[in-house]
């Protein structure tokens, strides 16, 4: 496997960025990520992005956002209608082929112009499920009920996960939900979709993230301490709700195994948890020992969830800490779809 | 990174008795599942500035300090290089035709246009890229490359923050732009 590293990141996340276009949001972030390692677009071998037309409310919206990249002279470019973590995977594969040494990956989402809980319904089975417009929180609550009744998780454990996320997020300028609530405070709040309370649902945000990848010696030239990708894999569970096992995250576990997560310790884990219950499942599926691993040092997606960018933001958060020297090895996770349907696991290290 | 052992999923025994019961029933050949999503669309910082100026019959572009190129309408960046642009410049409401076609298809809601009309690529004086506009107020046969045109604005009491404030472009009667100065087809 060709060594590939994250050498630069830039991100921005706020509760609402409705005054900016996607171009105006992304152009400064892309420029910041490139210029931090002294690159211009002409130095980038491949550019890949992740976004959703259903959020932008227009067809082929990603083409417009190429204004923010600078596509002249013509660039090699691709796009996934997926979280940017999957765009990073495509760029990583391209780097494995060996014809390029650098890649720019970015993703963004602005859910504030529409109703994200309705937008998410459109990703479901178009014949049997989507026409019923199931609410994304209600779907999360169905899974939470099964987990609670089955004794897999407790409401207190869910509140503990939320409290940990919010207190970690206090140091993260890009988090949109931070604070120091007690578990009892959280358990005292009203349900939004019984048995889910507000703190159980990830805090919806608008934002974007840009990442520069480099391979082999190029990574060392660009960064004093590159965050090397030591393993990366993504897996998907069945689309049909009826065959899903709601008390497990088998595709997350499998992706973690194939990414080599179990082969060495990790210091930090950034998890893309749409709900506190998903974080509980992921911690188990990834085999993370909470006594030894700092879970979501940024607060994770619970503290700020930008649809289409949250997964790539998790990779950026782990890479930033490795490059800064506050962690030697970490794992980033991205998810997509209802009930953790699709999962990507990226293991990174300083050496 | 390939190959794996996925645990088998226990599925209940299938009850197929209904298949016989619906034999002869007209099959479902299609289903209608209408999807509607509503958006509060904000045009963004550069476009809002442009549209607010439009309400005052002013046309704003953005200038790239590196290349000197002026872009109208403004997008907040140089769309070729991606450079973030902050500087707005005001442009005159006149320019020249850089390319055109004679259109015989009506525009919904524009009963005031008679067919055919000229769809034009118009370069404002001082702008480095063209934008789309209609030329009316003359016979379509008269429209030509280099023809000088000016904006025909809506009456003042009908102005809004909209690009529709310019109903069309009309010939000014000025001498045509020399052919070697016509910008049509050349990007910034």
Coordinates of C-alpha atoms in Angstrom, one line a residue:
Chain A
X1 CA 0.0 0.0 0.0
X2 CA 1.4 3.4 -1.0
X3 CA 1.8 5.7 2.0
X4 CA -0.7 8.6 1.8
X5 CA -1.1 11.3 4.4
X6 CA -3.3 14.2 5.3
X7 CA -1.0 17.2 5.2
X8 CA -3.4 20.1 5.6
X9 CA -7.0 20.8 6.7
X10 CA -9.4 23.8 7.0
X11 CA -12.9 23.8 8.2
X12 CA -15.8 26.0 9.2
X13 CA -19.1 25.1 10.9
X14 CA -21.8 27.3 12.2
X15 CA -25.5 26.9 13.1
X16 CA -26.5 28.7 10.0
X17 CA -24.5 30.1 7.0
X18 CA -27.5 31.2 5.0
X19 CA -25.9 34.5 3.9
X20 CA -23.2 32.7 1.8
X21 CA -23.3 30.6 -1.3
X22 CA -21.5 27.3 -1.3
X23 CA -18.8 29.0 -3.4
X24 CA -18.4 31.9 -0.9
X25 CA -18.2 29.3 1.9
X26 CA -15.7 27.0 0.3
X27 CA -13.3 29.4 -1.6
X28 CA -11.6 30.7 1.5
X29 CA -11.4 27.1 3.1
X30 CA -9.9 25.6 -0.1
X31 CA -7.4 28.4 -0.4
X32 CA -6.4 28.1 3.3
X33 CA -5.9 24.3 3.0
X34 CA -3.8 24.6 -0.1
X35 CA -1.7 27.7 0.9
X36 CA -0.9 26.3 4.3
X37 CA 1.3 23.8 2.5
X38 CA 2.4 26.2 -0.2
X39 CA 0.4 24.6 -3.0
X40 CA -1.7 26.2 -5.7
X41 CA -4.4 24.3 -7.7
X42 CA -1.9 23.8 -10.5
X43 CA 0.1 21.6 -8.0
X44 CA -2.9 19.4 -7.2
X45 CA -3.1 16.1 -9.1
X46 CA -6.7 15.3 -8.4
X47 CA -9.7 17.1 -6.9
X48 CA -12.7 15.3 -5.4
X49 CA -15.7 16.7 -3.5
X50 CA -18.8 15.5 -1.7
X51 CA -22.1 17.3 -1.5
X52 CA -25.8 16.8 -2.1
X53 CA -28.2 18.4 -4.6
X54 CA -31.0 17.7 -2.2
X55 CA -29.4 20.2 0.3
X56 CA -28.6 22.8 -2.3
X57 CA -32.0 22.5 -3.9
X58 CA -30.6 22.4 -7.4
X59 CA -29.3 19.9 -9.9
X60 CA -25.6 19.4 -10.4
X61 CA -24.9 22.0 -7.7
X62 CA -21.3 20.7 -7.2
X63 CA -20.4 22.0 -10.7
X64 CA -21.1 25.5 -9.5
X65 CA -18.9 25.1 -6.5
X66 CA -15.9 24.4 -8.8
X67 CA -15.8 28.2 -9.1
X68 CA -14.3 28.0 -5.6
X69 CA -11.5 25.6 -6.7
X70 CA -10.2 27.5 -9.7
X71 CA -10.7 25.0 -12.6
X72 CA -8.6 26.9 -15.2
X73 CA -6.4 25.5 -16.6
X74 CA -8.7 22.4 -16.7
X75 CA -8.4 20.2 -13.7
X76 CA -8.9 16.4 -13.0
X77 CA -12.0 16.3 -10.9
X78 CA -14.6 14.0 -9.5
X79 CA -17.6 14.2 -7.1
X80 CA -19.5 11.9 -4.9
X81 CA -23.1 12.4 -3.7
X82 CA -21.7 11.2 -0.3
X83 CA -20.1 12.6 2.7
X84 CA -16.6 14.0 1.9
X85 CA -15.0 11.1 3.7
X86 CA -16.0 8.9 0.6
X87 CA -14.5 11.6 -1.7
X88 CA -11.3 11.2 0.3
X89 CA -11.5 7.5 -0.2
X90 CA -11.7 8.0 -4.0
X91 CA -8.7 10.3 -3.9
X92 CA -6.8 7.8 -1.7
X93 CA -7.5 5.1 -4.4
X94 CA -6.3 7.5 -7.1
X95 CA -3.1 8.1 -5.1
X96 CA -2.7 4.3 -4.7
X97 CA -2.6 4.0 -8.5
X98 CA 0.5 6.1 -8.4
X99 CA 0.1 8.6 -11.2
X100 CA -0.4 11.6 -8.9
X101 CA 1.2 12.7 -5.6
X102 CA -1.3 15.2 -4.3
X103 CA -5.1 15.5 -4.0
X104 CA -7.6 18.1 -2.8
X105 CA -10.7 16.8 -1.1
X106 CA -13.5 19.0 0.1
X107 CA -17.2 18.7 1.1
X108 CA -19.9 21.0 2.4
X109 CA -23.5 21.2 3.3
X110 CA -26.0 23.9 4.1
X111 CA -29.1 22.3 5.5
X112 CA -30.5 25.6 6.8
X113 CA -32.3 26.6 3.5
X114 CA -34.5 23.5 3.7
X115 CA -35.9 21.0 6.1
X116 CA -33.1 18.5 6.8
X117 CA -35.4 16.0 8.4
X118 CA -37.5 15.9 5.2
X119 CA -34.4 15.9 2.9
X120 CA -33.1 12.8 4.8
X121 CA -36.4 11.0 4.0
X122 CA -35.6 11.2 0.3
X123 CA -32.6 8.9 0.7
X124 CA -34.9 6.0 1.7
X125 CA -36.4 3.2 -0.3
X126 CA -38.4 5.2 -2.9
X127 CA -41.3 2.7 -3.2
X128 CA -42.2 1.6 0.3
X129 CA -40.6 4.0 2.8
X130 CA -39.8 7.4 1.3
X131 CA -43.5 8.1 0.4
X132 CA -44.3 7.9 4.1
X133 CA -41.8 10.7 4.8
X134 CA -40.5 9.2 8.0
X135 CA -38.8 11.8 10.1
X136 CA -35.0 11.2 10.6
X137 CA -35.4 11.8 14.4
X138 CA -38.3 9.3 14.5
X139 CA -36.2 6.7 12.7
X140 CA -33.4 7.3 15.2
X141 CA -35.9 6.9 18.0
X142 CA -37.1 3.6 16.7
X143 CA -33.6 2.3 17.0
X144 CA -33.1 3.9 20.4
X145 CA -36.3 2.2 21.7
X146 CA -35.0 -1.3 20.6
X147 CA -31.6 -0.6 22.2
X148 CA -33.2 0.7 25.5
X149 CA -35.8 -2.1 25.8
X150 CA -33.1 -4.7 25.0
X151 CA -30.9 -3.4 27.7
X152 CA -28.1 -2.5 25.3
X153 CA -28.0 1.1 26.4
X154 CA -29.6 3.2 29.1
X155 CA -31.0 6.8 29.1
X156 CA -28.2 7.7 31.6
X157 CA -25.5 6.3 29.3
X158 CA -27.0 8.3 26.4
X159 CA -26.9 11.5 28.5
X160 CA -23.3 10.7 29.6
X161 CA -22.3 10.5 25.9
X162 CA -24.0 13.8 25.3
X163 CA -22.4 15.5 28.3
X164 CA -19.0 14.3 27.3
X165 CA -19.5 15.6 23.7
X166 CA -20.6 19.0 24.9
X167 CA -17.8 19.4 27.3
X168 CA -15.1 18.4 24.8
X169 CA -16.7 20.8 22.3
X170 CA -16.1 23.7 24.6
X171 CA -12.6 23.9 23.1
X172 CA -13.8 23.7 19.5
X173 CA -14.6 26.9 17.7
X174 CA -16.4 25.0 15.0
X175 CA -18.8 23.2 17.4
X176 CA -22.3 24.5 17.6
X177 CA -23.4 22.8 20.8
X178 CA -21.0 23.0 23.7
X179 CA -21.4 23.4 27.4
X180 CA -21.0 21.7 30.8
X181 CA -24.5 20.2 31.5
X182 CA -24.7 17.5 34.1
X183 CA -26.2 14.2 33.2
X184 CA -29.2 14.9 35.5
X185 CA -29.7 18.3 33.8
X186 CA -29.9 16.5 30.4
X187 CA -32.2 13.8 31.7
X188 CA -34.5 16.5 33.0
X189 CA -35.3 17.8 29.4
X190 CA -38.4 17.0 27.4
X191 CA -38.3 14.4 24.6
X192 CA -38.2 15.4 20.9
X193 CA -39.0 11.9 19.7
X194 CA -39.5 9.7 22.7
X195 CA -37.1 8.1 23.8
X196 CA -34.7 10.7 22.2
X197 CA -34.1 14.1 24.0
X198 CA -32.6 17.1 22.2
X199 CA -29.1 16.2 23.4
X200 CA -29.4 12.7 21.8
X201 CA -29.7 14.2 18.3
X202 CA -26.7 15.6 16.6
X203 CA -26.7 19.4 16.5
X204 CA -27.6 20.4 12.9
X205 CA -25.1 22.8 11.3
X206 CA -24.0 24.4 8.0
X207 CA -20.3 24.1 7.1
X208 CA -17.5 22.9 4.9
X209 CA -14.1 21.3 5.1
X210 CA -11.1 21.0 2.8
X211 CA -8.2 18.5 3.1
X212 CA -5.0 18.2 1.2
X213 CA -3.6 14.6 0.7
X214 CA 0.0 13.8 -0.3
X215 CA 1.8 10.5 -1.0
X216 CA 5.3 9.2 -0.2
X217 CA 8.1 11.8 0.1
X218 CA 5.8 14.6 -1.0
X219 CA 3.9 14.3 2.3
X220 CA 7.2 14.8 4.3
X221 CA 8.1 17.7 2.1
X222 CA 4.8 19.5 2.8
X223 CA 4.3 18.7 6.5
X224 CA 6.7 18.3 9.4
X225 CA 4.3 15.7 10.8
X226 CA 2.0 14.2 8.3
X227 CA -1.0 12.2 9.5
X228 CA -0.5 9.0 7.6
X229 CA -3.5 6.9 6.6
X230 CA -2.6 3.5 7.9
X231 CA -5.9 1.8 6.8
X232 CA -9.2 2.9 5.3
X233 CA -12.2 0.9 4.4
X234 CA -15.9 1.4 3.9
X235 CA -18.9 -1.0 4.1
X236 CA -22.6 -0.8 3.7
X237 CA -25.5 -2.7 5.3
X238 CA -28.7 -3.7 3.6
X239 CA -30.9 -0.9 2.3
X240 CA -34.1 -2.7 3.3
X241 CA -35.1 -1.8 6.9
X242 CA -36.6 -5.3 7.5
X243 CA -33.3 -7.1 7.3
X244 CA -31.3 -4.6 9.5
X245 CA -30.2 -5.6 12.9
X246 CA -30.9 -2.5 15.0
X247 CA -28.8 -3.5 18.0
X248 CA -25.5 -3.8 16.0
X249 CA -23.4 -1.9 13.4
X250 CA -22.0 -4.7 11.4
X251 CA -20.7 -2.6 8.5
X252 CA -18.9 -0.4 11.0
X253 CA -17.3 -3.4 12.7
X254 CA -16.2 -4.9 9.3
X255 CA -14.8 -1.6 8.0
X256 CA -12.8 -1.2 11.3
X257 CA -11.4 -4.7 11.0
X258 CA -10.4 -4.2 7.4
X259 CA -8.9 -0.8 8.2
X260 CA -6.7 -2.6 10.7
X261 CA -8.1 -0.7 13.7
X262 CA -7.5 -3.6 16.1
X263 CA -3.8 -4.1 15.3
X264 CA -2.5 -1.3 17.6
X265 CA -3.7 1.1 20.2
X266 CA -5.3 4.4 19.2
X267 CA -5.2 7.6 21.3
X268 CA -8.2 9.3 19.9
X269 CA -11.4 8.4 18.0
X270 CA -13.6 10.8 16.2
X271 CA -17.0 9.3 15.6
X272 CA -19.7 10.5 13.2
X273 CA -22.7 9.7 15.5
X274 CA -26.0 11.1 14.4
X275 CA -27.4 10.1 17.8
X276 CA -26.0 9.3 21.2
X277 CA -27.3 5.7 20.7
X278 CA -25.2 5.5 17.5
X279 CA -22.1 6.5 19.4
X280 CA -22.7 3.7 21.9
X281 CA -23.1 1.2 19.1
X282 CA -20.0 2.5 17.3
X283 CA -17.8 2.5 20.4
X284 CA -18.7 -1.2 20.7
X285 CA -18.4 -2.0 16.9
X286 CA -15.0 -0.4 16.7
X287 CA -13.9 -2.1 19.9
X288 CA -12.9 1.2 21.6
X289 CA -11.8 1.1 25.2
X290 CA -13.2 4.3 26.6
X291 CA -10.7 4.2 29.5
X292 CA -7.8 4.3 27.0
X293 CA -9.1 6.2 24.0
X294 CA -10.3 9.8 24.1
X295 CA -13.7 9.6 22.2
X296 CA -14.5 12.7 20.2
X297 CA -12.0 15.2 21.5
X298 CA -13.7 17.8 19.2
X299 CA -17.1 17.0 20.5
X300 CA -17.8 14.9 17.4
X301 CA -20.8 15.1 15.2
X302 CA -23.1 15.4 18.2
X303 CA -21.7 18.8 18.8
X304 CA -22.1 19.9 15.2
X305 CA -23.3 17.8 12.3
X306 CA -23.0 19.2 8.8
X307 CA -24.6 16.7 6.4
X308 CA -22.1 15.7 3.7
X309 CA -19.1 17.1 5.6
X310 CA -19.3 15.6 9.1
X311 CA -17.3 12.5 8.2
X312 CA -14.5 14.4 6.5
X313 CA -14.5 16.7 9.4
X314 CA -13.8 13.7 11.7
X315 CA -10.8 12.8 9.5
X316 CA -9.6 16.4 9.7
X317 CA -10.0 16.5 13.5
X318 CA -7.9 13.3 13.9
X319 CA -5.3 14.5 11.4
X320 CA -5.0 17.9 13.0
X321 CA -4.2 16.3 16.4
X322 CA -1.7 13.9 14.9
X323 CA 0.1 16.8 13.0
X324 CA 0.0 19.0 16.2
X325 CA 1.6 16.1 18.2
X326 CA -1.2 15.8 20.7
X327 CA -1.9 12.3 19.4
X328 CA 0.2 9.6 17.8
X329 CA -2.5 7.4 16.4
X330 CA -6.2 7.8 15.9
X331 CA -9.3 6.6 14.1
X332 CA -11.9 8.6 12.3
X333 CA -15.3 7.3 11.4
X334 CA -17.9 8.6 8.9
X335 CA -21.4 7.3 8.4
X336 CA -24.3 7.9 6.1
X337 CA -27.9 6.7 5.7
X338 CA -30.4 5.7 8.4
X339 CA -29.3 3.6 11.4
X340 CA -25.6 3.8 10.5
X341 CA -26.2 2.2 7.2
X342 CA -22.9 3.0 5.6
X343 CA -19.7 3.3 7.5
X344 CA -16.1 4.4 6.7
X345 CA -13.2 3.9 9.1
X346 CA -9.9 5.6 8.6
X347 CA -6.9 4.8 10.9
X348 CA -4.2 7.4 11.0
X349 CA -0.8 7.6 12.6
X350 CA 2.2 9.9 12.9
X351 CA 4.6 7.1 11.7
Chain B
X1 CA -8.7 -5.3 2.0
X2 CA -11.1 -7.8 0.3
X3 CA -13.0 -10.8 1.5
X4 CA -14.9 -11.1 4.7
X5 CA -17.2 -13.4 6.6
X6 CA -20.5 -11.7 7.2
X7 CA -22.7 -13.5 9.7
X8 CA -25.8 -15.0 8.1
X9 CA -29.0 -13.0 8.7
X10 CA -31.9 -15.0 10.1
X11 CA -35.0 -14.3 8.0
X12 CA -38.4 -15.6 9.0
X13 CA -39.9 -18.3 6.8
X14 CA -41.7 -16.7 3.9
X15 CA -45.5 -16.8 3.9
X16 CA -46.3 -17.1 0.2
X17 CA -50.0 -17.8 0.5
X18 CA -50.9 -14.3 -0.7
X19 CA -49.4 -14.9 -4.1
X20 CA -52.0 -17.4 -5.0
X21 CA -54.8 -15.2 -3.6
X22 CA -54.0 -12.3 -5.9
X23 CA -53.6 -14.4 -9.0
X24 CA -55.5 -12.7 -11.9
X25 CA -55.5 -9.3 -10.2
X26 CA -54.3 -6.5 -12.5
X27 CA -50.6 -6.0 -11.8
X28 CA -49.3 -2.7 -10.5
X29 CA -47.3 -1.1 -13.3
X30 CA -46.4 2.2 -11.7
X31 CA -46.7 4.1 -8.5
X32 CA -46.9 7.8 -7.9
X33 CA -44.7 9.1 -5.1
X34 CA -44.6 12.9 -5.4
X35 CA -41.7 14.5 -3.7
X36 CA -41.7 18.2 -2.8
X37 CA -39.1 20.0 -0.8
X38 CA -39.2 23.7 0.0
X39 CA -36.0 25.9 0.3
X40 CA -35.4 29.4 1.6
X41 CA -32.8 30.3 -1.0
X42 CA -30.4 33.1 -0.2
X43 CA -28.4 34.2 -3.3
X44 CA -25.2 34.9 -1.3
X45 CA -23.1 37.9 -0.4
X46 CA -22.0 38.9 -3.9
X47 CA -25.4 38.3 -5.5
X48 CA -27.3 40.1 -2.8
X49 CA -25.1 43.2 -3.3
X50 CA -25.6 42.9 -7.1
X51 CA -29.4 42.6 -6.8
X52 CA -29.7 45.4 -4.2
X53 CA -27.8 47.7 -6.6
X54 CA -30.2 46.6 -9.4
X55 CA -33.1 48.1 -7.5
X56 CA -31.3 51.4 -8.0
X57 CA -30.7 50.8 -11.7
X58 CA -27.0 50.3 -11.0
X59 CA -24.9 47.3 -12.3
X60 CA -22.1 46.0 -10.1
X61 CA -19.3 43.7 -11.0
X62 CA -16.3 42.4 -9.1
X63 CA -12.7 43.1 -10.0
X64 CA -9.8 40.7 -9.5
X65 CA -6.9 42.8 -8.2
X66 CA -4.4 40.2 -9.5
X67 CA -5.6 40.0 -13.1
X68 CA -7.6 43.2 -13.4
X69 CA -10.5 41.3 -14.9
X70 CA -14.0 42.5 -14.1
X71 CA -16.7 39.9 -13.7
X72 CA -20.5 40.7 -14.0
X73 CA -22.7 39.4 -12.5
X74 CA -20.4 38.9 -9.5
X75 CA -20.0 35.5 -7.9
X76 CA -17.7 36.3 -5.0
X77 CA -14.7 34.7 -6.7
X78 CA -12.8 34.7 -9.9
X79 CA -14.5 31.7 -11.4
X80 CA -11.4 30.8 -13.4
X81 CA -8.8 30.9 -10.5
X82 CA -11.0 30.6 -7.5
X83 CA -9.5 33.7 -6.0
X84 CA -11.9 35.3 -3.4
X85 CA -13.0 38.8 -4.6
X86 CA -14.1 41.6 -2.3
X87 CA -13.9 44.7 -4.6
X88 CA -17.1 45.8 -6.3
X89 CA -17.0 48.1 -9.3
X90 CA -19.9 49.9 -10.9
X91 CA -20.4 49.4 -14.6
X92 CA -22.3 51.5 -17.2
X93 CA -25.6 50.1 -18.4
X94 CA -24.3 49.9 -22.0
X95 CA -22.0 47.7 -24.0
X96 CA -21.9 45.7 -27.2
X97 CA -23.3 42.5 -28.7
X98 CA -20.6 39.8 -28.6
X99 CA -22.7 37.0 -30.0
X100 CA -26.4 36.5 -30.7
X101 CA -29.1 34.2 -32.0
X102 CA -32.6 34.8 -33.3
X103 CA -35.1 33.0 -31.1
X104 CA -38.5 31.9 -32.2
X105 CA -39.5 30.3 -28.9
X106 CA -41.7 32.4 -26.5
X107 CA -40.5 33.0 -22.9
X108 CA -43.3 32.1 -20.4
X109 CA -44.6 35.2 -18.7
X110 CA -43.1 37.6 -21.3
X111 CA -46.1 38.4 -23.4
X112 CA -44.5 41.8 -24.0
X113 CA -42.0 40.2 -26.4
X114 CA -42.9 39.7 -30.0
X115 CA -41.4 36.8 -31.9
X116 CA -38.7 36.5 -33.0
X117 CA -36.4 38.3 -30.6
X118 CA -32.6 38.3 -30.3
X119 CA -30.9 36.4 -27.5
X120 CA -27.5 38.1 -27.1
X121 CA -24.2 37.7 -25.3
X122 CA -23.6 41.3 -24.1
X123 CA -20.4 42.8 -23.0
X124 CA -20.8 45.8 -20.8
X125 CA -18.1 48.5 -21.2
X126 CA -15.4 47.7 -18.8
X127 CA -16.5 44.1 -18.2
X128 CA -14.3 41.1 -19.2
X129 CA -17.0 38.5 -19.4
X130 CA -20.4 38.7 -21.2
X131 CA -23.8 37.9 -19.9
X132 CA -27.1 36.9 -21.4
X133 CA -29.7 39.5 -22.4
X134 CA -32.4 40.1 -24.9
X135 CA -32.1 42.7 -27.6
X136 CA -35.4 44.3 -28.7
X137 CA -36.5 47.7 -29.9
X138 CA -35.2 47.0 -33.4
X139 CA -35.8 44.5 -36.2
X140 CA -34.0 41.2 -35.3
X141 CA -32.4 41.3 -38.7
X142 CA -30.5 44.5 -37.6
X143 CA -28.8 42.7 -34.7
X144 CA -25.1 42.2 -35.5
X145 CA -21.8 41.6 -33.8
X146 CA -20.4 44.8 -32.3
X147 CA -23.8 46.6 -32.2
X148 CA -23.9 49.1 -29.3
X149 CA -26.8 48.5 -26.9
X150 CA -28.1 50.0 -23.6
X151 CA -30.3 48.7 -20.9
X152 CA -34.1 49.3 -21.1
X153 CA -35.0 49.5 -17.5
X154 CA -38.5 49.0 -16.0
X155 CA -40.3 52.1 -14.9
X156 CA -38.9 53.4 -11.5
X157 CA -42.1 52.4 -9.6
X158 CA -41.7 48.8 -10.8
X159 CA -38.1 48.3 -9.7
X160 CA -37.2 45.5 -7.3
X161 CA -34.0 43.8 -6.2
X162 CA -34.1 41.6 -9.4
X163 CA -32.2 41.1 -12.6
X164 CA -35.6 41.4 -14.3
X165 CA -35.4 45.2 -13.8
X166 CA -33.7 45.2 -17.2
X167 CA -36.6 44.4 -19.6
X168 CA -34.3 44.1 -22.6
X169 CA -31.4 45.9 -24.3
X170 CA -31.9 48.4 -27.1
X171 CA -29.6 49.8 -29.9
X172 CA -28.0 53.1 -29.0
X173 CA -27.3 54.1 -32.5
X174 CA -23.6 54.6 -31.7
X175 CA -21.1 53.4 -34.3
X176 CA -20.4 49.6 -34.0
X177 CA -17.4 48.3 -32.1
X178 CA -14.6 47.5 -34.5
X179 CA -14.4 43.8 -35.2
X180 CA -11.0 43.3 -33.6
X181 CA -12.4 44.9 -30.3
X182 CA -15.4 42.6 -30.1
X183 CA -15.1 40.4 -27.0
X184 CA -17.5 37.7 -28.1
X185 CA -16.2 34.2 -27.6
X186 CA -13.1 35.3 -25.7
X187 CA -13.1 34.6 -22.0
X188 CA -11.4 36.7 -19.3

